mmCIF file of C-alpha atoms in Angstrom:
data_model
loop_
_atom_site.group_PDB
_atom_site.id
_atom_site.type_symbol
_atom_site.label_atom_id
_atom_site.label_comp_id
_atom_site.label_asym_id
_atom_site.label_seq_id
_atom_site.Cartn_x
_atom_site.Cartn_y
_atom_site.Cartn_z
ATOM 1 C CA MET A 1 16.311 -14.017 -12.841
ATOM 2 C CA THR A 2 17.287 -10.559 -11.381
ATOM 3 C CA ILE A 3 16.755 -7.311 -13.283
ATOM 4 C CA HIS A 4 19.879 -5.041 -12.536
ATOM 5 C CA TRP A 5 18.428 -1.472 -13.208
ATOM 6 C CA CYS A 6 21.387 0.922 -13.645
ATOM 7 C CA GLY A 7 20.655 4.587 -13.319
ATOM 8 C CA THR A 8 17.816 6.451 -11.433
ATOM 9 C CA GLY A 9 18.020 9.831 -13.200
ATOM 10 C CA LEU A 10 15.108 12.005 -14.006
ATOM 11 C CA SER A 11 13.777 9.892 -16.756
ATOM 12 C CA ALA A 12 14.193 6.431 -15.115
ATOM 13 C CA VAL A 13 12.088 6.269 -12.047
ATOM 14 C CA PRO A 14 8.482 5.412 -13.156
ATOM 15 C CA GLY A 15 9.432 2.370 -15.136
ATOM 16 C CA LEU A 16 11.681 1.145 -12.380
ATOM 17 C CA ARG A 17 9.012 1.567 -9.724
ATOM 18 C CA ARG A 18 6.601 -0.291 -11.996
ATOM 19 C CA LEU A 19 8.871 -3.324 -12.202
ATOM 20 C CA ILE A 20 9.346 -3.473 -8.364
ATOM 21 C CA GLU A 21 5.592 -3.018 -7.659
ATOM 22 C CA ASN A 22 4.922 -5.759 -10.134
ATOM 23 C CA GLY A 23 6.927 -8.114 -7.919
ATOM 24 C CA HIS A 24 9.959 -8.568 -10.165
ATOM 25 C CA PRO A 25 13.235 -9.128 -8.361
ATOM 26 C CA VAL A 26 15.213 -5.949 -9.006
ATOM 27 C CA THR A 27 18.659 -4.746 -7.937
ATOM 28 C CA VAL A 28 18.966 -0.926 -8.239
ATOM 29 C CA TRP A 29 22.356 0.492 -9.257
ATOM 30 C CA ASN A 30 23.130 4.124 -9.286
ATOM 31 C CA ARG A 31 26.363 6.200 -9.261
ATOM 32 C CA THR A 32 24.957 8.057 -6.063
ATOM 33 C CA GLU A 33 23.356 5.493 -3.860
ATOM 34 C CA ALA A 34 21.587 8.231 -1.821
ATOM 35 C CA LYS A 35 19.722 9.497 -4.845
ATOM 36 C CA ALA A 36 18.455 6.006 -5.776
ATOM 37 C CA ARG A 37 17.153 5.696 -2.180
ATOM 38 C CA GLU A 38 15.262 8.904 -2.688
ATOM 39 C CA ALA A 39 13.741 7.534 -5.812
ATOM 40 C CA VAL A 40 12.775 3.951 -4.863
ATOM 41 C CA GLY A 41 13.905 3.552 -1.128
ATOM 42 C CA ASP A 42 10.313 3.043 -0.073
ATOM 43 C CA LEU A 43 9.932 0.108 -2.256
ATOM 44 C CA THR A 44 13.303 -1.794 -1.914
ATOM 45 C CA ASP A 45 16.451 -1.989 -0.020
ATOM 46 C CA ASP A 46 18.361 -3.666 -2.784
ATOM 47 C CA ILE A 47 20.219 -0.477 -3.738
ATOM 48 C CA ARG A 48 23.967 -0.499 -4.594
ATOM 49 C CA ALA A 49 26.454 1.990 -5.895
ATOM 50 C CA PHE A 50 27.035 1.530 -9.571
ATOM 51 C CA ASP A 51 30.343 -0.217 -10.407
ATOM 52 C CA ILE A 52 30.587 -2.451 -13.463
ATOM 53 C CA ASP A 53 32.948 -4.916 -11.910
ATOM 54 C CA ALA A 54 30.596 -5.288 -8.802
ATOM 55 C CA LEU A 55 27.680 -5.768 -11.177
ATOM 56 C CA GLY A 56 29.647 -8.349 -13.064
ATOM 57 C CA ALA A 57 30.379 -10.235 -9.940
ATOM 58 C CA VAL A 58 26.761 -10.847 -9.135
ATOM 59 C CA LEU A 59 25.287 -10.985 -12.700
ATOM 60 C CA GLU A 60 23.945 -14.537 -13.450
ATOM 61 C CA LYS A 61 22.675 -16.245 -16.635
ATOM 62 C CA GLY A 62 19.122 -15.220 -17.448
ATOM 63 C CA ASP A 63 19.414 -11.842 -15.588
ATOM 64 C CA VAL A 64 18.624 -8.641 -17.434
ATOM 65 C CA ILE A 65 20.696 -5.434 -17.399
ATOM 66 C CA VAL A 66 18.904 -2.173 -17.901
ATOM 67 C CA SER A 67 21.115 0.806 -18.738
ATOM 68 C CA MET A 68 19.507 4.248 -18.062
ATOM 69 C CA LEU A 69 23.121 5.626 -17.731
ATOM 70 C CA PRO A 70 24.766 7.899 -20.161
ATOM 71 C CA GLY A 71 25.221 6.396 -23.579
ATOM 72 C CA ASP A 72 28.933 5.542 -23.184
ATOM 73 C CA TRP A 73 27.969 2.765 -20.770
ATOM 74 C CA HIS A 74 25.487 0.890 -23.024
ATOM 75 C CA VAL A 75 27.912 -1.033 -25.104
ATOM 76 C CA PRO A 76 30.204 -2.145 -22.109
ATOM 77 C CA LEU A 77 27.134 -3.293 -20.215
ATOM 78 C CA ALA A 78 25.788 -5.079 -23.247
ATOM 79 C CA GLU A 79 29.159 -6.845 -23.690
ATOM 80 C CA LEU A 80 29.047 -7.779 -19.860
ATOM 81 C CA ALA A 81 25.566 -9.186 -20.474
ATOM 82 C CA LEU A 82 26.672 -11.379 -23.401
ATOM 83 C CA GLU A 83 29.710 -12.549 -21.315
ATOM 84 C CA LYS A 84 27.401 -13.727 -18.539
ATOM 85 C CA GLY A 85 24.600 -15.152 -20.426
ATOM 86 C CA ALA A 86 22.239 -12.278 -19.588
ATOM 87 C CA ASP A 87 20.108 -9.839 -21.552
ATOM 88 C CA PHE A 88 20.230 -6.040 -21.960
ATOM 89 C CA VAL A 89 17.725 -3.256 -22.483
ATOM 90 C CA SER A 90 18.183 0.450 -23.015
ATOM 91 C CA SER A 91 16.119 3.441 -24.341
ATOM 92 C CA SER A 92 18.876 4.818 -26.551
ATOM 93 C CA TYR A 93 19.552 4.754 -30.174
ATOM 94 C CA ILE A 94 21.496 1.684 -31.421
ATOM 95 C CA ALA A 95 25.018 2.903 -31.884
ATOM 96 C CA PRO A 96 27.193 1.080 -34.618
ATOM 97 C CA GLU A 97 29.145 -0.571 -31.751
ATOM 98 C CA MET A 98 25.859 -1.956 -30.426
ATOM 99 C CA ARG A 99 24.818 -3.192 -33.872
ATOM 100 C CA ALA A 100 28.092 -4.894 -34.211
ATOM 101 C CA LEU A 101 27.127 -7.284 -31.305
ATOM 102 C CA ASP A 102 24.113 -8.726 -33.340
ATOM 103 C CA ALA A 103 25.661 -11.966 -34.584
ATOM 104 C CA LYS A 104 27.231 -12.618 -31.211
ATOM 105 C CA ALA A 105 24.072 -12.020 -29.374
ATOM 106 C CA LYS A 106 22.087 -14.287 -31.829
ATOM 107 C CA ALA A 107 24.642 -17.101 -31.353
ATOM 108 C CA ALA A 108 24.203 -16.848 -27.577
ATOM 109 C CA ASP A 109 20.501 -16.566 -27.765
ATOM 110 C CA ALA A 110 20.714 -13.102 -25.974
ATOM 111 C CA ARG A 111 18.310 -10.251 -26.382
ATOM 112 C CA LEU A 112 19.912 -6.727 -26.625
ATOM 113 C CA VAL A 113 16.949 -4.495 -26.989
ATOM 114 C CA ASN A 114 17.314 -0.752 -27.423
ATOM 115 C CA GLU A 115 15.135 2.265 -28.766
ATOM 116 C CA VAL A 116 12.279 1.290 -26.421
ATOM 117 C CA GLY A 117 11.791 4.703 -24.728
ATOM 118 C CA LEU A 118 9.834 7.673 -26.018
ATOM 119 C CA ASP A 119 11.642 8.836 -29.123
ATOM 120 C CA PRO A 120 13.071 6.358 -30.084
ATOM 121 C CA GLY A 121 10.479 3.905 -28.792
ATOM 122 C CA ILE A 122 6.887 4.924 -28.756
ATOM 123 C CA ASP A 123 7.365 6.660 -32.151
ATOM 124 C CA HIS A 124 8.564 3.297 -33.497
ATOM 125 C CA LEU A 125 5.466 1.442 -32.195
ATOM 126 C CA MET A 126 3.219 4.143 -33.798
ATOM 127 C CA ALA A 127 5.034 3.695 -37.156
ATOM 128 C CA HIS A 128 4.838 -0.149 -36.988
ATOM 129 C CA TRP A 129 0.975 0.264 -36.269
ATOM 130 C CA LEU A 130 0.561 2.619 -39.179
ATOM 131 C CA MET A 131 2.459 0.484 -41.547
ATOM 132 C CA ALA A 132 0.511 -2.695 -40.594
ATOM 133 C CA ASP A 133 -2.711 -0.778 -40.891
ATOM 134 C CA TYR A 134 -1.979 0.553 -44.289
ATOM 135 C CA ARG A 135 -0.859 -2.821 -45.533
ATOM 136 C CA ALA A 136 -4.151 -4.409 -44.447
ATOM 137 C CA SER A 137 -6.146 -1.608 -46.074
ATOM 138 C CA ASP A 138 -7.819 -1.472 -49.456
ATOM 139 C CA ALA A 139 -5.701 1.519 -50.297
ATOM 140 C CA PHE A 140 -2.540 -0.559 -50.253
ATOM 141 C CA ASP A 141 -0.610 -0.531 -53.504
ATOM 142 C CA PRO A 142 3.179 -0.931 -54.047
ATOM 143 C CA ASP A 143 2.830 1.890 -56.697
ATOM 144 C CA ASN A 144 1.343 4.534 -54.311
ATOM 145 C CA ALA A 145 3.578 7.343 -53.346
ATOM 146 C CA LEU A 146 4.219 7.493 -49.682
ATOM 147 C CA SER A 147 4.882 10.283 -47.180
ATOM 148 C CA PHE A 148 5.897 9.522 -43.607
ATOM 149 C CA THR A 149 6.580 12.016 -40.966
ATOM 150 C CA SER A 150 7.416 11.598 -37.253
ATOM 151 C CA TYR A 151 7.794 14.579 -34.939
ATOM 152 C CA CYS A 152 8.327 14.345 -31.272
ATOM 153 C CA GLY A 153 9.239 17.136 -28.805
ATOM 154 C CA GLY A 154 9.425 17.838 -25.078
ATOM 155 C CA VAL A 155 8.185 21.352 -24.478
ATOM 156 C CA PRO A 156 6.960 23.364 -21.405
ATOM 157 C CA LYS A 157 3.237 22.924 -20.645
ATOM 158 C CA ILE A 158 3.322 26.641 -19.612
ATOM 159 C CA PRO A 159 5.124 28.509 -22.391
ATOM 160 C CA ASN A 160 7.976 30.799 -21.562
ATOM 161 C CA ALA A 161 9.649 33.510 -23.604
ATOM 162 C CA PHE A 162 12.596 31.224 -24.408
ATOM 163 C CA ARG A 163 9.939 28.664 -25.713
ATOM 164 C CA TYR A 164 11.695 25.826 -24.098
ATOM 165 C CA LYS A 165 12.689 24.533 -20.617
ATOM 166 C CA PHE A 166 15.425 22.180 -19.348
ATOM 167 C CA SER A 167 14.956 19.344 -16.967
ATOM 168 C CA TRP A 168 18.506 18.296 -17.313
ATOM 169 C CA ALA A 169 21.935 19.590 -18.434
ATOM 170 C CA PRO A 170 21.446 21.683 -21.815
ATOM 171 C CA VAL A 171 24.747 20.674 -23.179
ATOM 172 C CA GLY A 172 23.395 17.658 -24.926
ATOM 173 C CA VAL A 173 20.603 19.742 -26.568
ATOM 174 C CA LEU A 174 23.204 22.220 -27.872
ATOM 175 C CA LYS A 175 25.398 19.480 -29.192
ATOM 176 C CA ALA A 176 22.513 17.850 -30.996
ATOM 177 C CA LEU A 177 22.012 21.311 -32.737
ATOM 178 C CA ARG A 178 25.307 20.759 -34.369
ATOM 179 C CA SER A 179 24.342 17.385 -35.923
ATOM 180 C CA PRO A 180 23.485 16.987 -39.568
ATOM 181 C CA SER A 181 20.424 15.254 -40.686
ATOM 182 C CA ARG A 182 19.269 13.231 -43.793
ATOM 183 C CA SER A 183 15.720 12.860 -44.912
ATOM 184 C CA ILE A 184 13.647 12.768 -48.013
ATOM 185 C CA ARG A 185 11.584 15.800 -49.235
ATOM 186 C CA GLN A 186 9.670 15.747 -52.420
ATOM 187 C CA PHE A 187 11.216 12.337 -53.670
ATOM 188 C CA SER A 188 14.799 13.841 -53.046
ATOM 189 C CA GLU A 189 17.346 13.218 -50.342
ATOM 190 C CA LEU A 190 17.659 16.307 -48.073
ATOM 191 C CA ASN A 191 20.924 16.723 -46.316
ATOM 192 C CA VAL A 192 21.136 19.564 -43.786
ATOM 193 C CA ASN A 193 24.161 20.431 -41.581
ATOM 194 C CA ARG A 194 22.147 22.466 -39.024
ATOM 195 C CA PRO A 195 18.559 21.869 -37.949
ATOM 196 C CA TRP A 196 17.522 25.561 -38.255
ATOM 197 C CA ASP A 197 18.446 25.460 -41.889
ATOM 198 C CA ALA A 198 15.359 23.173 -42.456
ATOM 199 C CA LEU A 199 12.781 24.523 -40.025
ATOM 200 C CA SER A 200 9.144 24.197 -41.126
ATOM 201 C CA ARG A 201 5.630 24.485 -39.770
ATOM 202 C CA TYR A 202 3.673 21.501 -38.608
ATOM 203 C CA ASP A 203 -0.099 21.479 -37.922
ATOM 204 C CA ALA A 204 -0.703 18.859 -35.250
ATOM 205 C CA PRO A 205 -4.182 17.252 -35.307
ATOM 206 C CA LEU A 206 -4.774 17.586 -31.571
ATOM 207 C CA PRO A 207 -8.307 17.880 -30.103
ATOM 208 C CA THR A 208 -7.595 21.721 -30.444
ATOM 209 C CA PRO A 209 -5.480 21.944 -33.505
ATOM 210 C CA GLU A 210 -1.932 23.557 -32.809
ATOM 211 C CA SER A 211 0.953 24.447 -35.022
ATOM 212 C CA PHE A 212 4.510 23.878 -34.155
ATOM 213 C CA GLU A 213 7.986 24.497 -35.466
ATOM 214 C CA VAL A 214 9.725 21.213 -36.622
ATOM 215 C CA TYR A 215 13.105 20.124 -38.150
ATOM 216 C CA PRO A 216 14.583 16.854 -39.212
ATOM 217 C CA ASN A 217 17.149 15.223 -36.999
ATOM 218 C CA ARG A 218 19.636 12.476 -37.251
ATOM 219 C CA ASP A 219 19.612 10.297 -40.279
ATOM 220 C CA SER A 220 16.046 9.143 -41.072
ATOM 221 C CA LEU A 221 16.733 7.012 -43.999
ATOM 222 C CA PRO A 222 17.655 3.729 -42.156
ATOM 223 C CA PHE A 223 14.295 3.655 -40.558
ATOM 224 C CA MET A 224 12.606 3.054 -43.868
ATOM 225 C CA ALA A 225 13.733 -0.559 -43.824
ATOM 226 C CA GLU A 226 13.053 -0.743 -40.018
ATOM 227 C CA TYR A 227 9.440 0.235 -40.610
ATOM 228 C CA GLY A 228 9.014 -2.156 -43.448
ATOM 229 C CA PHE A 229 9.344 0.148 -46.546
ATOM 230 C CA GLU A 230 10.211 -2.030 -49.489
ATOM 231 C CA GLU A 231 12.845 -1.433 -52.219
ATOM 232 C CA GLY A 232 11.181 0.197 -55.277
ATOM 233 C CA TRP A 233 8.411 1.936 -53.350
ATOM 234 C CA LYS A 234 7.897 5.477 -54.226
ATOM 235 C CA VAL A 235 8.839 7.691 -51.239
ATOM 236 C CA LYS A 236 7.716 11.269 -51.466
ATOM 237 C CA ASP A 237 8.601 12.248 -48.002
ATOM 238 C CA PHE A 238 10.309 10.463 -44.996
ATOM 239 C CA VAL A 239 11.422 12.441 -42.000
ATOM 240 C CA ARG A 240 11.838 11.693 -38.377
ATOM 241 C CA GLY A 241 12.305 15.051 -36.473
ATOM 242 C CA THR A 242 11.939 17.345 -33.573
ATOM 243 C CA LEU A 243 9.045 19.490 -32.589
ATOM 244 C CA ARG A 244 9.294 22.857 -30.778
ATOM 245 C CA LEU A 245 6.810 25.526 -29.766
ATOM 246 C CA ASN A 246 6.065 28.359 -32.293
ATOM 247 C CA GLY A 247 8.634 31.194 -31.813
ATOM 248 C CA TRP A 248 11.521 28.781 -30.750
ATOM 249 C CA ALA A 249 13.762 29.612 -33.683
ATOM 250 C CA GLU A 250 13.446 33.362 -33.065
ATOM 251 C CA ALA A 251 13.925 32.898 -29.294
ATOM 252 C CA TRP A 252 17.058 30.800 -29.960
ATOM 253 C CA ALA A 253 18.577 33.037 -32.775
ATOM 254 C CA ASP A 254 21.520 34.050 -30.629
ATOM 255 C CA ILE A 255 22.138 30.407 -29.647
ATOM 256 C CA PHE A 256 22.190 29.303 -33.191
ATOM 257 C CA ALA A 257 24.537 32.059 -34.061
ATOM 258 C CA GLU A 258 27.205 30.826 -31.653
ATOM 259 C CA ALA A 259 26.519 26.993 -31.120
ATOM 260 C CA GLY A 260 27.816 26.003 -34.493
ATOM 261 C CA THR A 261 31.318 27.130 -33.893
ATOM 262 C CA ALA A 262 31.672 27.411 -30.050
ATOM 263 C CA THR A 263 34.329 25.503 -28.278
ATOM 264 C CA ASP A 264 33.257 22.812 -25.721
ATOM 265 C CA ALA A 265 34.166 25.148 -22.907
ATOM 266 C CA ARG A 266 32.020 28.009 -24.272
ATOM 267 C CA LEU A 267 29.150 25.556 -25.059
ATOM 268 C CA GLN A 268 29.307 24.564 -21.365
ATOM 269 C CA GLU A 269 29.162 28.248 -20.349
ATOM 270 C CA ILE A 270 26.152 28.838 -22.573
ATOM 271 C CA ALA A 271 24.541 25.623 -21.133
ATOM 272 C CA ASP A 272 25.102 26.768 -17.539
ATOM 273 C CA LYS A 273 23.494 30.160 -18.225
ATOM 274 C CA LEU A 274 20.545 28.472 -20.004
ATOM 275 C CA LEU A 275 19.886 26.006 -17.156
ATOM 276 C CA GLU A 276 19.988 28.870 -14.721
ATOM 277 C CA GLU A 277 17.460 30.935 -16.705
ATOM 278 C CA ASN A 278 15.229 28.284 -18.190
ATOM 279 C CA ALA A 279 15.024 25.399 -15.781
ATOM 280 C CA TYR A 280 11.661 23.769 -14.780
ATOM 281 C CA ASP A 281 10.426 25.004 -11.474
ATOM 282 C CA GLU A 282 9.706 22.344 -8.675
ATOM 283 C CA GLY A 283 6.478 20.732 -9.648
ATOM 284 C CA GLU A 284 5.983 22.614 -12.950
ATOM 285 C CA PRO A 285 4.473 20.324 -15.585
ATOM 286 C CA ASP A 286 6.456 19.481 -18.727
ATOM 287 C CA ARG A 287 4.634 18.511 -21.987
ATOM 288 C CA VAL A 288 5.351 15.877 -24.722
ATOM 289 C CA VAL A 289 3.705 15.943 -28.097
ATOM 290 C CA LEU A 290 4.361 13.008 -30.670
ATOM 291 C CA CYS A 291 2.817 12.872 -34.007
ATOM 292 C CA VAL A 292 3.610 10.047 -36.470
ATOM 293 C CA ALA A 293 1.775 10.145 -39.879
ATOM 294 C CA LEU A 294 1.539 8.036 -42.963
ATOM 295 C CA GLU A 295 -0.126 9.263 -46.267
ATOM 296 C CA ALA A 296 -0.373 7.260 -49.459
ATOM 297 C CA GLN A 297 -1.346 9.003 -52.743
ATOM 298 C CA LYS A 298 -2.524 7.389 -56.000
ATOM 299 C CA ASP A 299 -2.447 9.623 -59.190
ATOM 300 C CA GLY A 300 -1.931 12.610 -56.904
ATOM 301 C CA MET A 301 -4.977 11.867 -54.646
ATOM 302 C CA SER A 302 -4.722 10.763 -51.088
ATOM 303 C CA VAL A 303 -5.972 7.211 -50.644
ATOM 304 C CA TYR A 304 -4.701 6.535 -47.073
ATOM 305 C CA HIS A 305 -3.838 9.323 -44.444
ATOM 306 C CA LYS A 306 -3.606 8.717 -40.749
ATOM 307 C CA THR A 307 -1.802 10.304 -37.800
ATOM 308 C CA TYR A 308 -1.110 8.541 -34.552
ATOM 309 C CA VAL A 309 -1.046 11.612 -32.169
ATOM 310 C CA MET A 310 -0.184 11.903 -28.482
ATOM 311 C CA ASP A 311 -0.184 14.632 -26.035
ATOM 312 C CA ALA A 312 0.966 14.274 -22.457
ATOM 313 C CA TRP A 313 1.995 16.353 -19.597
ATOM 314 C CA GLY A 314 3.363 16.229 -16.109
ATOM 315 C CA ASP A 315 1.000 15.489 -13.296
ATOM 316 C CA GLU A 316 1.116 14.270 -9.711
ATOM 317 C CA ARG A 317 2.472 11.002 -10.900
ATOM 318 C CA SER A 318 5.589 12.274 -12.555
ATOM 319 C CA SER A 319 6.798 14.260 -15.489
ATOM 320 C CA ALA A 320 5.567 13.262 -18.793
ATOM 321 C CA MET A 321 9.029 12.707 -20.089
ATOM 322 C CA ALA A 322 9.879 10.273 -17.195
ATOM 323 C CA ARG A 323 6.656 8.146 -17.748
ATOM 324 C CA LEU A 324 6.961 7.966 -21.414
ATOM 325 C CA VAL A 325 10.778 7.066 -21.501
ATOM 326 C CA SER A 326 10.901 4.619 -18.670
ATOM 327 C CA VAL A 327 7.601 2.692 -18.686
ATOM 328 C CA PRO A 328 8.196 1.430 -22.134
ATOM 329 C CA VAL A 329 11.591 0.282 -21.047
ATOM 330 C CA SER A 330 9.917 -1.682 -18.193
ATOM 331 C CA LEU A 331 7.527 -3.304 -20.735
ATOM 332 C CA ALA A 332 10.566 -4.420 -22.857
ATOM 333 C CA VAL A 333 12.181 -5.877 -19.845
ATOM 334 C CA GLU A 334 9.114 -8.005 -19.285
ATOM 335 C CA SER A 335 9.118 -9.006 -22.972
ATOM 336 C CA VAL A 336 12.655 -9.997 -22.721
ATOM 337 C CA LEU A 337 12.070 -12.158 -19.637
ATOM 338 C CA ASN A 338 9.000 -13.801 -21.428
ATOM 339 C CA ARG A 339 11.170 -14.451 -24.581
ATOM 340 C CA GLU A 340 8.732 -12.519 -26.674
ATOM 341 C CA VAL A 341 11.455 -10.582 -28.610
ATOM 342 C CA PRO A 342 13.876 -12.362 -30.868
ATOM 343 C CA ALA A 343 17.601 -12.953 -30.033
ATOM 344 C CA GLY A 344 20.040 -10.286 -31.305
ATOM 345 C CA VAL A 345 20.136 -6.517 -31.328
ATOM 346 C CA SER A 346 16.718 -5.048 -31.890
ATOM 347 C CA ALA A 347 14.658 -1.894 -31.392
ATOM 348 C CA ALA A 348 10.998 -1.395 -30.207
ATOM 349 C CA PRO A 349 8.929 -4.385 -31.248
ATOM 350 C CA SER A 350 7.000 -4.598 -34.488
ATOM 351 C CA ASP A 351 5.057 -7.731 -33.434
ATOM 352 C CA PRO A 352 1.301 -6.597 -33.530
ATOM 353 C CA LYS A 353 0.442 -8.146 -30.223
ATOM 354 C CA LEU A 354 3.323 -6.347 -28.513
ATOM 355 C CA VAL A 355 2.636 -3.079 -30.269
ATOM 356 C CA GLU A 356 -0.949 -3.369 -29.099
ATOM 357 C CA ARG A 357 0.040 -4.203 -25.528
ATOM 358 C CA TYR A 358 2.613 -1.445 -25.317
ATOM 359 C CA MET A 359 0.233 1.200 -26.760
ATOM 360 C CA ALA A 360 -2.427 0.292 -24.212
ATOM 361 C CA SER A 361 0.024 1.131 -21.542
ATOM 362 C CA VAL A 362 0.955 4.375 -23.264
ATOM 363 C CA GLN A 363 -2.799 5.238 -23.160
ATOM 364 C CA THR A 364 -2.662 5.229 -19.398
ATOM 365 C CA LEU A 365 0.547 7.419 -19.535
ATOM 366 C CA ALA A 366 -0.806 10.122 -21.767
ATOM 367 C CA GLN A 367 -3.699 12.563 -21.405
ATOM 368 C CA HIS A 368 -4.477 12.166 -25.106
ATOM 369 C CA LEU A 369 -3.719 9.310 -27.499
ATOM 370 C CA ALA A 370 -5.671 8.838 -30.733
ATOM 371 C CA VAL A 371 -5.368 7.692 -34.386
ATOM 372 C CA VAL A 372 -6.820 10.446 -36.621
ATOM 373 C CA ASP A 373 -8.070 9.456 -40.107
ATOM 374 C CA HIS A 374 -7.874 12.443 -42.309
ATOM 375 C CA LEU A 375 -9.896 10.997 -45.025
ATOM 376 C CA GLU A 376 -13.190 10.423 -42.856
#
């Protein structure tokens, strides 16, 4: 059973190295072979130039394909895995085309695991832990009003005037700013066309309390079922969003003014300039803050309120982002090999044993990880 790890970009290497160091047979595929050798050449010689036909020629039943390539490769690689009796893992959101492979994967007893990076990934694990903890508590009551928030952001450890730094091409960040979002605020559905139209303040319960700017992203609503919210429950707030340093919206005001209507060519021009002016310096630490909170209220009084909070930054091991994206992917690969996750298309596991094991690993990746009980 060989692990075929495709892609050795900035957020891929720590998890890949972990699998090789743990003794798993791994073939490394990358579009630029030389870059892969820089990343893991000290650990393995089994490095090849990525080509889906070449991969298909050596792929065997029981193997696992890991895609850390751009998103448009995930579905073709998952389809290849199904064709050859292999499994598939990626850190990315489950696209409708991936979801459509669920029945076929179940019929083939194949596992297509996605959303097992940082966000999505670790945030899901935290949400599953909180929901299990709430259900097991004396406070649990289907009539309670629930508020769920999940905010994650990669920010510079050393703040700059722009309040953000780029470790890869900014075009993706700019395009994300054009995406509408759907969430629940004060028992009503909130639809927002541009993130900056729904900016709010979030006070993170870190060891030294800190406030951030946050906004909802994507469509939060499907995750209610994913996290175990039941039909008929009263949901006051439900939002998954992005976290930024205070002052971000002001520093980005000119970008917002143009990003909504810019052509792709102009967007690329803006991106090139941003990368030139706001890229991480060699060895400069990044930072990742993730806060997932669940509150239950009965008759207007809080009866359960906990936040799972993480603060991590780059150190001599790697960037925080690289560790937190790729190591959970490597854990999911091992779970797939051990048949610990069900067949079909799935996201980060909700099984309590796996949540506990994965979060124990996250504890070693982050400088701070804790569950804050706001009612104590």
